[in-house]
Tab-separated table of C-alpha atoms in Angstrom:
chain	number	residue	atom	x	y	z
A	1	MET	CA	-26.834	-145.563	17.076
A	2	ALA	CA	-27.963	-146.264	13.492
A	3	LEU	CA	-31.336	-147.348	14.852
A	4	LEU	CA	-31.700	-144.082	16.794
A	5	ARG	CA	-30.839	-141.971	13.722
A	6	SER	CA	-33.409	-143.902	11.675
A	7	ARG	CA	-36.129	-143.293	14.290
A	8	SER	CA	-35.259	-139.596	14.416
A	9	ARG	CA	-35.570	-139.231	10.627
A	10	TYR	CA	-38.839	-141.167	10.709
A	11	GLY	CA	-40.265	-138.840	13.390
A	12	ARG	CA	-39.363	-135.718	11.421
A	13	LEU	CA	-41.064	-137.123	8.319
A	14	ILE	CA	-44.278	-137.703	10.301
A	15	VAL	CA	-44.288	-134.055	11.556
A	16	VAL	CA	-43.742	-132.667	8.034
A	17	ALA	CA	-46.513	-134.864	6.654
A	18	ALA	CA	-48.937	-133.698	9.345
A	19	ILE	CA	-48.219	-130.027	8.572
A	20	LEU	CA	-48.762	-130.571	4.833
A	21	LEU	CA	-52.062	-132.361	5.454
A	22	GLY	CA	-53.251	-129.525	7.680
A	23	LEU	CA	-52.419	-126.873	5.096
A	24	TYR	CA	-54.199	-128.872	2.378
A	25	TYR	CA	-57.298	-129.192	4.567
A	26	ILE	CA	-57.526	-125.447	5.260
A	27	SER	CA	-56.963	-124.456	1.625
A	28	SER	CA	-59.605	-126.895	0.404
A	29	GLN	CA	-62.414	-125.405	2.571
A	30	PRO	CA	-64.900	-123.121	0.784
A	31	ALA	CA	-64.647	-119.445	1.617
A	32	LEU	CA	-67.341	-117.970	3.868
A	33	LYS	CA	-69.077	-114.833	2.673
A	34	THR	CA	-70.942	-112.190	4.627
A	35	SER	CA	-74.541	-111.485	3.738
A	36	SER	CA	-73.874	-107.822	3.006
A	37	SER	CA	-70.859	-107.998	0.678
A	38	SER	CA	-68.675	-110.283	-1.367
A	39	PHE	CA	-65.831	-110.020	1.145
A	40	SER	CA	-64.427	-113.528	1.829
A	41	ILE	CA	-63.415	-114.769	5.253
A	42	SER	CA	-61.313	-117.918	5.485
A	43	ALA	CA	-61.985	-120.605	8.060
A	44	ALA	CA	-58.755	-119.677	9.846
A	45	SER	CA	-59.735	-116.017	10.234
A	46	MET	CA	-63.276	-116.956	11.275
A	47	ILE	CA	-61.823	-118.506	14.423
A	48	ARG	CA	-60.691	-115.015	15.454
A	49	CYS	CA	-63.943	-113.274	14.528
A	50	TRP	CA	-65.916	-112.274	17.647
A	51	LYS	CA	-69.219	-111.771	15.796
A	52	PRO	CA	-70.880	-114.051	13.200
A	53	PRO	CA	-70.727	-112.781	9.605
A	54	ASP	CA	-74.506	-112.336	9.450
A	55	TYR	CA	-74.615	-110.232	12.648
A	56	VAL	CA	-77.138	-107.381	12.504
A	57	PRO	CA	-77.252	-104.959	15.456
A	58	ARG	CA	-80.597	-104.451	17.146
A	59	PRO	CA	-82.340	-101.097	16.665
A	60	ARG	CA	-81.182	-98.537	19.232
A	61	SER	CA	-83.721	-98.266	22.049
A	62	ALA	CA	-81.716	-96.520	24.792
A	63	ARG	CA	-83.029	-93.145	25.930
A	64	LYS	CA	-80.533	-90.361	26.545
A	65	ILE	CA	-80.312	-88.842	30.017
A	66	PRO	CA	-81.040	-85.099	29.965
A	67	PRO	CA	-78.006	-83.001	30.947
A	68	ASP	CA	-77.721	-82.011	34.597
A	69	SER	CA	-78.169	-78.255	34.678
A	70	ALA	CA	-76.164	-78.035	37.911
A	71	HIS	CA	-73.113	-79.353	36.070
A	72	THR	CA	-73.579	-77.382	32.850
A	73	HIS	CA	-71.323	-74.390	32.251
A	74	GLU	CA	-72.283	-71.857	29.610
A	75	HIS	CA	-68.934	-70.078	29.461
A	76	ASP	CA	-65.510	-71.316	28.464
A	77	ILE	CA	-62.731	-71.447	31.025
A	78	PRO	CA	-60.468	-68.397	30.551
A	79	ASP	CA	-56.681	-68.537	30.448
A	80	PRO	CA	-55.663	-68.494	34.139
A	81	PHE	CA	-52.251	-66.845	33.543
A	82	PRO	CA	-52.313	-64.880	30.255
A	83	LEU	CA	-48.708	-63.709	30.614
A	84	LEU	CA	-47.493	-67.303	30.142
A	85	SER	CA	-49.319	-67.488	26.810
A	86	ARG	CA	-47.559	-64.434	25.433
A	87	ILE	CA	-45.292	-64.664	22.402
A	88	PRO	CA	-42.411	-64.196	22.988
A	89	PRO	CA	-42.638	-65.805	26.439
A	90	PRO	CA	-41.948	-63.657	29.495
A	91	SER	CA	-38.618	-63.685	31.289
A	92	LEU	CA	-38.227	-64.807	34.897
A	93	ALA	CA	-37.812	-61.162	35.835
A	94	GLU	CA	-41.167	-60.299	34.251
A	95	LEU	CA	-42.739	-63.174	36.178
A	96	ASN	CA	-41.165	-61.833	39.363
A	97	LEU	CA	-39.351	-65.164	39.722
A	98	ALA	CA	-35.784	-63.920	39.234
A	99	GLY	CA	-33.558	-65.363	41.942
A	100	ARG	CA	-35.828	-68.382	42.446
A	101	GLU	CA	-34.544	-70.370	39.459
A	102	SER	CA	-34.710	-74.154	39.673
A	103	LYS	CA	-30.898	-74.356	39.430
A	104	LYS	CA	-30.543	-72.862	42.881
A	105	THR	CA	-29.104	-75.465	45.256
A	106	HIS	CA	-30.247	-75.904	48.814
A	107	GLU	CA	-30.237	-78.461	51.606
A	108	PRO	CA	-32.131	-80.521	52.394
A	109	GLU	CA	-33.737	-81.464	49.086
A	110	THR	CA	-37.487	-80.967	49.300
A	111	PRO	CA	-39.266	-82.725	46.410
A	112	LEU	CA	-42.923	-81.706	46.371
A	113	LEU	CA	-45.322	-83.931	44.399
A	114	ILE	CA	-48.620	-82.358	43.308
A	115	GLY	CA	-51.040	-84.825	41.763
A	116	PHE	CA	-53.207	-83.648	38.873
A	117	THR	CA	-56.180	-85.218	37.116
A	118	ARG	CA	-58.642	-82.428	36.249
A	119	ASN	CA	-58.873	-78.610	36.189
A	120	TRP	CA	-55.677	-77.007	34.881
A	121	PRO	CA	-56.461	-73.497	36.245
A	122	GLN	CA	-56.779	-74.929	39.766
A	123	LEU	CA	-53.443	-76.723	39.453
A	124	LEU	CA	-51.626	-73.712	38.014
A	125	GLN	CA	-52.901	-71.503	40.832
A	126	CYS	CA	-51.639	-74.023	43.388
A	127	VAL	CA	-48.209	-74.287	41.751
A	128	VAL	CA	-47.801	-70.518	41.471
A	129	SER	CA	-48.766	-70.068	45.128
A	130	TYR	CA	-46.049	-72.535	46.167
A	131	LEU	CA	-43.527	-70.619	44.047
A	132	ALA	CA	-44.622	-67.370	45.684
A	133	ALA	CA	-44.235	-69.028	49.100
A	134	GLY	CA	-40.579	-69.748	48.353
A	135	TRP	CA	-40.703	-73.370	47.187
A	136	PRO	CA	-37.879	-73.875	44.653
A	137	ALA	CA	-39.325	-74.492	41.196
A	138	GLY	CA	-36.918	-77.365	40.543
A	139	ASP	CA	-38.253	-79.179	43.615
A	140	ILE	CA	-41.876	-79.076	42.437
A	141	TRP	CA	-43.012	-82.151	40.499
A	142	VAL	CA	-46.472	-82.115	38.950
A	143	VAL	CA	-47.632	-85.717	38.642
A	144	GLU	CA	-49.888	-85.805	35.602
A	145	ASN	CA	-52.398	-88.511	36.463
A	146	THR	CA	-54.810	-88.018	33.574
A	147	GLY	CA	-54.610	-91.304	31.695
A	148	VAL	CA	-54.173	-89.478	28.363
A	149	MET	CA	-50.684	-90.916	27.778
A	150	HIS	CA	-48.602	-88.306	25.866
A	151	ALA	CA	-51.548	-86.261	24.571
A	152	ASN	CA	-50.798	-83.311	26.863
A	153	ARG	CA	-47.075	-83.481	26.276
A	154	ASP	CA	-47.699	-83.359	22.529
A	155	GLY	CA	-50.199	-80.489	22.814
A	156	ARG	CA	-53.202	-82.456	21.539
A	157	LEU	CA	-55.738	-81.329	24.169
A	158	GLY	CA	-57.401	-77.931	24.515
A	159	LEU	CA	-57.989	-75.751	27.565
A	160	GLN	CA	-61.674	-76.696	27.788
A	161	ASN	CA	-60.779	-80.383	28.199
A	162	PRO	CA	-60.924	-81.345	31.920
A	163	PHE	CA	-57.694	-83.333	31.556
A	164	TYR	CA	-55.735	-80.563	29.810
A	165	LEU	CA	-52.335	-79.666	31.255
A	166	SER	CA	-49.678	-77.419	29.719
A	167	HIS	CA	-46.223	-78.984	29.981
A	168	THR	CA	-44.825	-75.908	28.241
A	169	GLN	CA	-46.094	-73.421	30.811
A	170	LEU	CA	-44.932	-75.538	33.744
A	171	GLU	CA	-41.482	-75.749	32.167
A	172	MET	CA	-41.503	-71.959	31.738
A	173	LEU	CA	-41.952	-71.727	35.502
A	174	GLY	CA	-39.114	-74.210	36.074
A	175	VAL	CA	-41.487	-76.900	37.369
A	176	ARG	CA	-41.028	-80.548	36.400
A	177	VAL	CA	-43.674	-82.978	35.155
A	178	VAL	CA	-43.848	-86.744	35.533
A	179	VAL	CA	-46.612	-88.666	33.739
A	180	THR	CA	-48.284	-91.761	35.169
A	181	PRO	CA	-48.613	-94.691	32.724
A	182	THR	CA	-52.382	-94.825	33.220
A	183	LEU	CA	-55.097	-93.175	35.289
A	184	PHE	CA	-54.503	-94.089	38.942
A	185	THR	CA	-56.922	-93.947	41.835
A	186	PHE	CA	-55.873	-91.905	44.868
A	187	ALA	CA	-54.467	-94.971	46.658
A	188	GLN	CA	-52.582	-96.090	43.559
A	189	LEU	CA	-51.222	-92.567	43.111
A	190	GLN	CA	-49.896	-92.581	46.667
A	191	ASN	CA	-48.084	-95.846	45.980
A	192	PHE	CA	-46.737	-94.274	42.782
A	193	TYR	CA	-45.322	-91.435	44.897
A	194	ALA	CA	-43.496	-93.972	47.060
A	195	TRP	CA	-42.287	-95.809	43.946
A	196	THR	CA	-41.025	-92.540	42.449
A	197	ALA	CA	-39.172	-91.773	45.674
A	198	LEU	CA	-37.639	-95.242	45.593
A	199	GLU	CA	-36.531	-94.819	41.979
A	200	ARG	CA	-35.048	-91.365	42.629
A	201	ASN	CA	-33.452	-92.232	45.974
A	202	TRP	CA	-35.594	-89.784	47.937
A	203	THR	CA	-35.815	-90.919	51.546
A	204	GLU	CA	-38.488	-88.278	52.196
A	205	TYR	CA	-40.838	-86.284	50.004
A	206	PHE	CA	-43.726	-83.848	50.295
A	207	TRP	CA	-47.053	-84.224	48.538
A	208	SER	CA	-49.876	-81.739	48.118
A	209	HIS	CA	-53.445	-81.577	46.903
A	210	GLN	CA	-53.950	-79.315	43.890
A	211	ASP	CA	-56.962	-77.393	45.225
A	212	LEU	CA	-54.833	-75.358	47.626
A	213	LEU	CA	-53.704	-71.785	47.955
A	214	VAL	CA	-50.629	-71.416	50.174
A	215	PHE	CA	-48.890	-68.386	51.647
A	216	SER	CA	-45.821	-67.825	53.760
A	217	PRO	CA	-46.854	-67.146	57.369
A	218	GLU	CA	-46.134	-63.432	57.375
A	219	ASN	CA	-45.495	-60.500	55.099
A	220	SER	CA	-41.725	-60.778	55.126
A	221	THR	CA	-39.038	-60.813	52.454
A	222	ARG	CA	-36.552	-62.752	54.592
A	223	PRO	CA	-35.799	-66.207	53.093
A	224	GLU	CA	-36.049	-67.902	56.490
A	225	ASP	CA	-39.655	-66.743	56.882
A	226	THR	CA	-41.069	-68.486	53.818
A	227	LEU	CA	-43.389	-71.463	53.962
A	228	HIS	CA	-40.727	-73.516	52.187
A	229	ALA	CA	-37.984	-72.579	54.657
A	230	ARG	CA	-40.158	-73.679	57.562
A	231	ALA	CA	-41.039	-76.958	55.843
A	232	ALA	CA	-37.339	-77.614	55.188
A	233	SER	CA	-36.489	-76.913	58.828
A	234	ILE	CA	-39.073	-79.485	59.941
A	235	LEU	CA	-37.481	-82.025	57.601
A	236	SER	CA	-34.009	-81.237	58.994
A	237	TYR	CA	-35.306	-81.731	62.530
A	238	LEU	CA	-36.958	-85.061	61.715
A	239	ARG	CA	-33.691	-86.315	60.228
A	240	GLN	CA	-31.844	-85.850	63.510
A	241	PRO	CA	-30.871	-88.911	65.560
A	242	GLY	CA	-33.074	-89.532	68.547
A	243	VAL	CA	-36.278	-88.329	66.881
A	244	PRO	CA	-39.101	-90.872	67.315
A	245	ARG	CA	-39.686	-93.195	64.389
A	246	TRP	CA	-42.055	-91.257	62.144
A	247	ALA	CA	-44.079	-91.824	58.978
A	248	ASN	CA	-45.955	-88.622	58.053
A	249	HIS	CA	-45.762	-85.039	59.206
A	250	PHE	CA	-48.852	-83.031	58.390
A	251	PHE	CA	-49.196	-79.352	57.574
A	252	ALA	CA	-52.930	-78.592	57.706
A	253	TYR	CA	-53.922	-82.289	57.700
A	254	ASP	CA	-53.437	-83.570	55.110
A	255	HIS	CA	-53.429	-80.849	52.481
A	256	LEU	CA	-49.624	-80.741	52.562
A	257	THR	CA	-47.785	-83.764	53.943
A	258	LEU	CA	-44.159	-84.742	54.500
A	259	VAL	CA	-43.664	-88.496	54.022
A	260	ARG	CA	-40.921	-90.853	55.136
A	261	ARG	CA	-40.733	-93.304	52.247
A	262	ASP	CA	-39.565	-96.408	54.105
A	263	ALA	CA	-42.404	-96.197	56.613
A	264	ILE	CA	-44.901	-96.462	53.755
A	265	LEU	CA	-43.052	-99.450	52.329
A	266	ASP	CA	-42.784	-101.072	55.758
A	267	VAL	CA	-46.564	-101.428	56.141
A	268	GLY	CA	-47.100	-102.587	52.566
A	269	GLY	CA	-48.156	-99.313	50.971
A	270	TRP	CA	-51.650	-97.974	50.531
A	271	ASP	CA	-54.530	-100.453	50.227
A	272	THR	CA	-55.590	-100.133	46.582
A	273	HIS	CA	-58.829	-102.030	47.255
A	274	ILE	CA	-59.947	-98.769	48.916
A	275	PRO	CA	-59.349	-96.394	46.001
A	276	TYR	CA	-60.467	-92.994	47.331
A	277	TYR	CA	-62.163	-91.801	50.504
A	278	ALA	CA	-61.382	-93.827	53.652
A	279	THR	CA	-58.088	-95.099	52.220
A	280	ASP	CA	-56.282	-92.389	54.213
A	281	CYS	CA	-57.968	-93.559	57.424
A	282	ASP	CA	-56.858	-97.108	56.677
A	283	MET	CA	-53.272	-96.064	55.948
A	284	TYR	CA	-52.701	-93.664	58.822
A	285	ASP	CA	-54.136	-96.086	61.380
A	286	ARG	CA	-51.994	-98.950	60.080
A	287	LEU	CA	-48.923	-96.730	60.423
A	288	MET	CA	-49.932	-95.792	63.959
A	289	TRP	CA	-50.442	-99.451	64.905
A	290	ALA	CA	-46.983	-100.208	63.473
A	291	GLY	CA	-45.481	-97.767	65.973
A	292	TYR	CA	-44.913	-94.756	63.722
A	293	TRP	CA	-45.340	-91.227	65.013
A	294	GLN	CA	-47.334	-88.791	62.844
A	295	GLY	CA	-47.132	-85.168	63.942
A	296	GLU	CA	-48.453	-81.850	62.708
A	297	THR	CA	-46.970	-78.339	62.524
A	298	ASN	CA	-48.281	-74.978	61.370
A	299	ILE	CA	-45.759	-73.566	58.887
A	300	GLY	CA	-47.895	-71.031	57.049
A	301	ILE	CA	-51.308	-70.318	55.600
A	302	ILE	CA	-52.718	-73.296	53.695
A	303	LEU	CA	-56.197	-72.723	52.297
A	304	ASP	CA	-58.551	-75.284	50.751
A	305	VAL	CA	-60.163	-73.515	47.794
A	306	ALA	CA	-62.353	-74.296	44.793
A	307	SER	CA	-62.140	-70.930	43.021
A	308	VAL	CA	-59.409	-69.610	40.745
A	309	MET	CA	-58.206	-66.037	40.576
A	310	ASP	CA	-58.934	-64.204	37.353
A	311	ASP	CA	-55.160	-63.996	36.822
A	312	VAL	CA	-52.972	-66.153	39.066
A	313	GLY	CA	-50.039	-63.884	38.241
A	314	ALA	CA	-51.344	-61.739	41.100
A	315	LEU	CA	-49.842	-64.288	43.500
A	316	LEU	CA	-46.367	-63.417	42.214
A	317	ARG	CA	-47.119	-59.721	42.840
A	318	ILE	CA	-46.521	-58.825	39.221
A	319	PRO	CA	-47.223	-55.106	38.785
A	320	GLY	CA	-50.573	-54.423	37.156
A	321	ILE	CA	-52.206	-57.783	37.973
A	322	TYR	CA	-55.031	-57.459	40.500
A	323	ALA	CA	-56.309	-60.251	42.749
A	324	ALA	CA	-59.968	-61.052	42.114
A	325	PHE	CA	-62.148	-64.095	41.474
A	326	GLN	CA	-65.575	-64.806	40.058
A	327	GLY	CA	-68.232	-65.229	42.741
A	328	ASP	CA	-66.384	-63.155	45.342
A	329	PRO	CA	-68.955	-62.122	47.977
A	330	GLY	CA	-66.719	-59.215	49.034
A	331	PRO	CA	-65.536	-58.310	52.525
A	332	GLU	CA	-67.765	-59.571	55.343
A	333	ASN	CA	-68.249	-56.094	56.798
A	334	GLU	CA	-69.538	-53.964	53.936
A	335	ALA	CA	-69.315	-50.816	56.100
A	336	ASN	CA	-65.534	-51.148	56.242
A	337	GLN	CA	-64.996	-51.285	52.498
A	338	ASP	CA	-62.623	-48.721	51.044
A	339	TYR	CA	-64.156	-45.569	49.661
A	340	PRO	CA	-63.666	-45.136	45.912
A	341	PRO	CA	-60.682	-42.746	46.315
A	342	GLU	CA	-58.932	-45.225	48.585
A	343	GLU	CA	-59.674	-48.078	46.199
A	344	GLU	CA	-58.332	-46.015	43.343
A	345	ARG	CA	-55.143	-45.338	45.318
A	346	ARG	CA	-54.767	-49.034	46.152
A	347	ARG	CA	-55.141	-50.070	42.524
A	348	LYS	CA	-52.573	-47.478	41.504
A	349	LEU	CA	-50.079	-48.965	43.965
A	350	ILE	CA	-50.779	-52.473	42.651
A	351	GLY	CA	-50.249	-51.194	39.133
A	352	GLU	CA	-46.802	-49.945	40.128
A	353	HIS	CA	-45.651	-52.519	42.682
A	354	GLY	CA	-47.961	-55.533	42.511
A	355	GLU	CA	-50.441	-56.999	44.978
A	356	THR	CA	-49.967	-56.865	48.741
A	357	TRP	CA	-49.606	-59.935	50.945
A	358	ASP	CA	-52.506	-58.829	53.142
A	359	HIS	CA	-54.922	-58.441	50.247
A	360	LEU	CA	-53.902	-61.763	48.677
A	361	VAL	CA	-54.503	-63.586	51.964
A	362	GLU	CA	-57.832	-61.793	52.397
A	363	ILE	CA	-58.921	-62.893	48.916
A	364	GLY	CA	-57.708	-66.446	49.604
A	365	ARG	CA	-59.708	-66.707	52.811
A	366	ARG	CA	-62.845	-65.571	51.004
A	367	MET	CA	-62.206	-68.238	48.365
A	368	GLU	CA	-62.042	-70.878	51.102
A	369	ASN	CA	-65.256	-69.577	52.674
A	370	VAL	CA	-67.023	-69.830	49.313
A	371	LYS	CA	-65.906	-73.452	48.945
A	372	TYR	CA	-67.441	-74.422	52.273
A	373	ALA	CA	-70.609	-72.361	51.988
A	374	ASP	CA	-73.806	-74.359	52.572
A	375	GLY	CA	-71.902	-76.924	54.631
A	376	GLY	CA	-69.345	-77.747	51.931
A	377	GLY	CA	-71.656	-80.014	49.965
A	378	TRP	CA	-70.410	-78.515	46.691
A	379	ARG	CA	-66.741	-78.313	47.680
A	380	ASN	CA	-65.548	-80.677	44.936
A	381	MET	CA	-67.506	-79.146	42.069
A	382	TRP	CA	-64.296	-77.438	40.894
A	383	GLN	CA	-63.493	-80.779	39.258
A	384	LEU	CA	-66.402	-80.292	36.834
A	385	ARG	CA	-65.602	-76.757	35.634
A	386	GLN	CA	-64.295	-77.861	32.224
A	387	THR	CA	-66.770	-79.744	30.056
A	388	GLY	CA	-65.166	-79.658	26.600
A	389	GLY	CA	-62.722	-81.859	24.734
A	390	GLN	CA	-65.122	-83.618	22.362
A	391	GLY	CA	-63.181	-85.132	19.483
A	392	GLU	CA	-59.826	-84.942	21.260
A	393	PRO	CA	-57.729	-88.004	22.197
A	394	PHE	CA	-58.894	-90.016	25.218
A	395	TYR	CA	-62.130	-88.024	25.436
A	396	ARG	CA	-64.318	-88.913	28.419
A	397	ASP	CA	-67.740	-87.488	29.102
A	398	PRO	CA	-67.141	-85.217	32.148
A	399	GLU	CA	-70.374	-86.083	33.933
A	400	GLY	CA	-69.958	-89.778	33.161
A	401	PHE	CA	-66.416	-89.677	34.516
A	402	GLU	CA	-67.661	-88.041	37.715
A	403	THR	CA	-70.449	-90.619	38.058
A	404	GLY	CA	-67.999	-93.494	37.705
A	405	LEU	CA	-65.700	-91.858	40.249
A	406	ARG	CA	-68.473	-91.535	42.816
A	407	MET	CA	-69.399	-95.181	42.314
A	408	MET	CA	-65.781	-96.149	43.000
A	409	ILE	CA	-65.791	-93.960	46.124
A	410	ASP	CA	-68.840	-95.816	47.432
A	411	THR	CA	-67.260	-99.158	46.579
A	412	GLY	CA	-64.094	-98.200	48.446
A	413	ARG	CA	-66.046	-97.286	51.555
A	414	SER	CA	-67.837	-100.620	51.351
A	415	VAL	CA	-64.485	-102.428	51.147
A	416	PHE	CA	-63.211	-100.463	54.147
A	417	ALA	CA	-66.341	-101.378	56.109
A	418	GLU	CA	-65.929	-105.074	55.290
A	419	LYS	CA	-62.205	-104.988	56.080
A	420	TRP	CA	-62.708	-103.508	59.540
A	421	GLY	CA	-66.308	-104.552	60.268
A	422	HIS	CA	-67.188	-100.908	60.836
A	423	ARG	CA	-68.537	-97.980	58.836
A	424	GLY	CA	-66.475	-94.870	59.495
A	425	CYS	CA	-62.880	-93.856	60.105
A	426	ASP	CA	-62.926	-94.236	63.900
A	427	ILE	CA	-61.624	-97.824	63.811
A	428	ALA	CA	-58.785	-97.122	66.264
A	429	GLU	CA	-61.103	-95.334	68.687
A	430	ILE	CA	-63.393	-98.365	68.947
A	431	GLY	CA	-60.466	-100.606	69.884
A	432	LEU	CA	-59.527	-102.301	66.617
A	433	GLY	CA	-55.938	-103.146	65.685
A	434	ALA	CA	-53.977	-104.176	62.619
A	435	GLU	CA	-54.572	-107.851	63.363
A	436	ASP	CA	-58.346	-107.347	63.047
A	437	ALA	CA	-58.308	-106.668	59.304
A	438	TRP	CA	-60.838	-108.928	57.544
A	439	LYS	CA	-61.374	-110.890	60.784
A	440	VAL	CA	-64.157	-109.046	62.624
A	441	GLU	CA	-67.902	-109.234	62.122
A	442	ARG	CA	-69.916	-106.254	60.951
A	443	ASP	CA	-71.103	-104.030	63.781
A	444	TRP	CA	-74.184	-103.040	61.795
A	445	ASP	CA	-77.069	-104.893	60.169
A	446	PRO	CA	-76.994	-104.473	56.354
A	447	GLU	CA	-80.657	-105.469	56.044
A	448	THR	CA	-81.904	-102.691	58.309
A	449	GLU	CA	-79.041	-100.145	58.245
A	450	GLY	CA	-77.869	-100.286	54.631
A	451	GLY	CA	-74.589	-101.174	52.980
A	452	GLY	CA	-71.031	-100.436	53.950
A	453	SER	CA	-70.885	-97.114	52.118
A	454	GLU	CA	-73.985	-95.785	53.872
A	455	GLY	CA	-74.540	-94.421	57.354
A	456	ASP	CA	-73.861	-91.161	59.165
A	457	ASP	CA	-70.268	-92.009	60.133
A	458	TRP	CA	-68.951	-91.289	56.645
């Protein structure tokens, strides 16, 4: 035992001596100085320096790309709902939301997740249309997927910033906000929805695109006739015993979708290697191959739009707010337009009682037609409406962000094509199955027909 204690003390002495020698060596080295100042850098800190002290950057030779006039907007984005910006803030009665408070209980619970990345006016219009269609405010969750951390929550971004979102105004409407930890792709966002449902014990949930305008199916004040009531009845039906095993139920595929959480988890979630377009084809086919039923029901009017009303308060039929939007081509049949006296009478009625359901739907349908004019090639340009934000936290060049996004879209399609050996979403129609993933040869020649993201089948 004495011998062991002696060896232990001897070992500790060796370690202490080594440390002292090392410290002496470092302190005895001459300090290194940069060529431009007398600032000293020790040998220890030099190890962590990623550039040599005499580094001189090369003269800038890059040429700037001229701005794309098609993406340049001369005018600022106006406030889409001025009443919400009023001080003091309006009451629920003034917003025509009295009786629809988020505290109202109902069964079944219908959490609706609306993902947001860019274009606050478009999102606010979508949210307000769901409120007008009877969706309880407390069941609407805006998923802020901007990647700006808490900048929006803390009010550090302005309206002209593409990633701006007003937590305050959503809270005024009774709508909830959940913030993603970073900027997700579409596939990652879908997995985040499933994760959120898992964390909150939701067995089912709805999700919606933000570039929508929704209406209840008819001009009725009965609660059972609202778009929300019909969506809830579909959920109640699908919860009954004996219903086929299901994964998704679509309402205007797939602008509004009801999801059964455990079906998504069962097939391993969305494939995040396919970040945007084509990832839905991959997911829905994998669910089908796994034996899940995916149905569709018409529960109301769901329009895919790129325009925003001049004042989205018109959707709540607030007296004095008229439905109109920039770029409105007007009614298709000009001969049937109201004569000035009739138009004056209509505007007087709106001033007293608010917009009519028929006129709102008519305006909404024209907005959808505008989005798909010229074949729909410009249908996603609503994402580039805001071009400001310079100097604000997490600033990203809007056109650069869009360019990077399109590159990721092409990459995702290429991954899909390699995974299934086919370019295009018709992988089930050509006889492929889940077991074929990453195991089939390409059915096209890249040398003569281009890469996986090319071709007419996309």
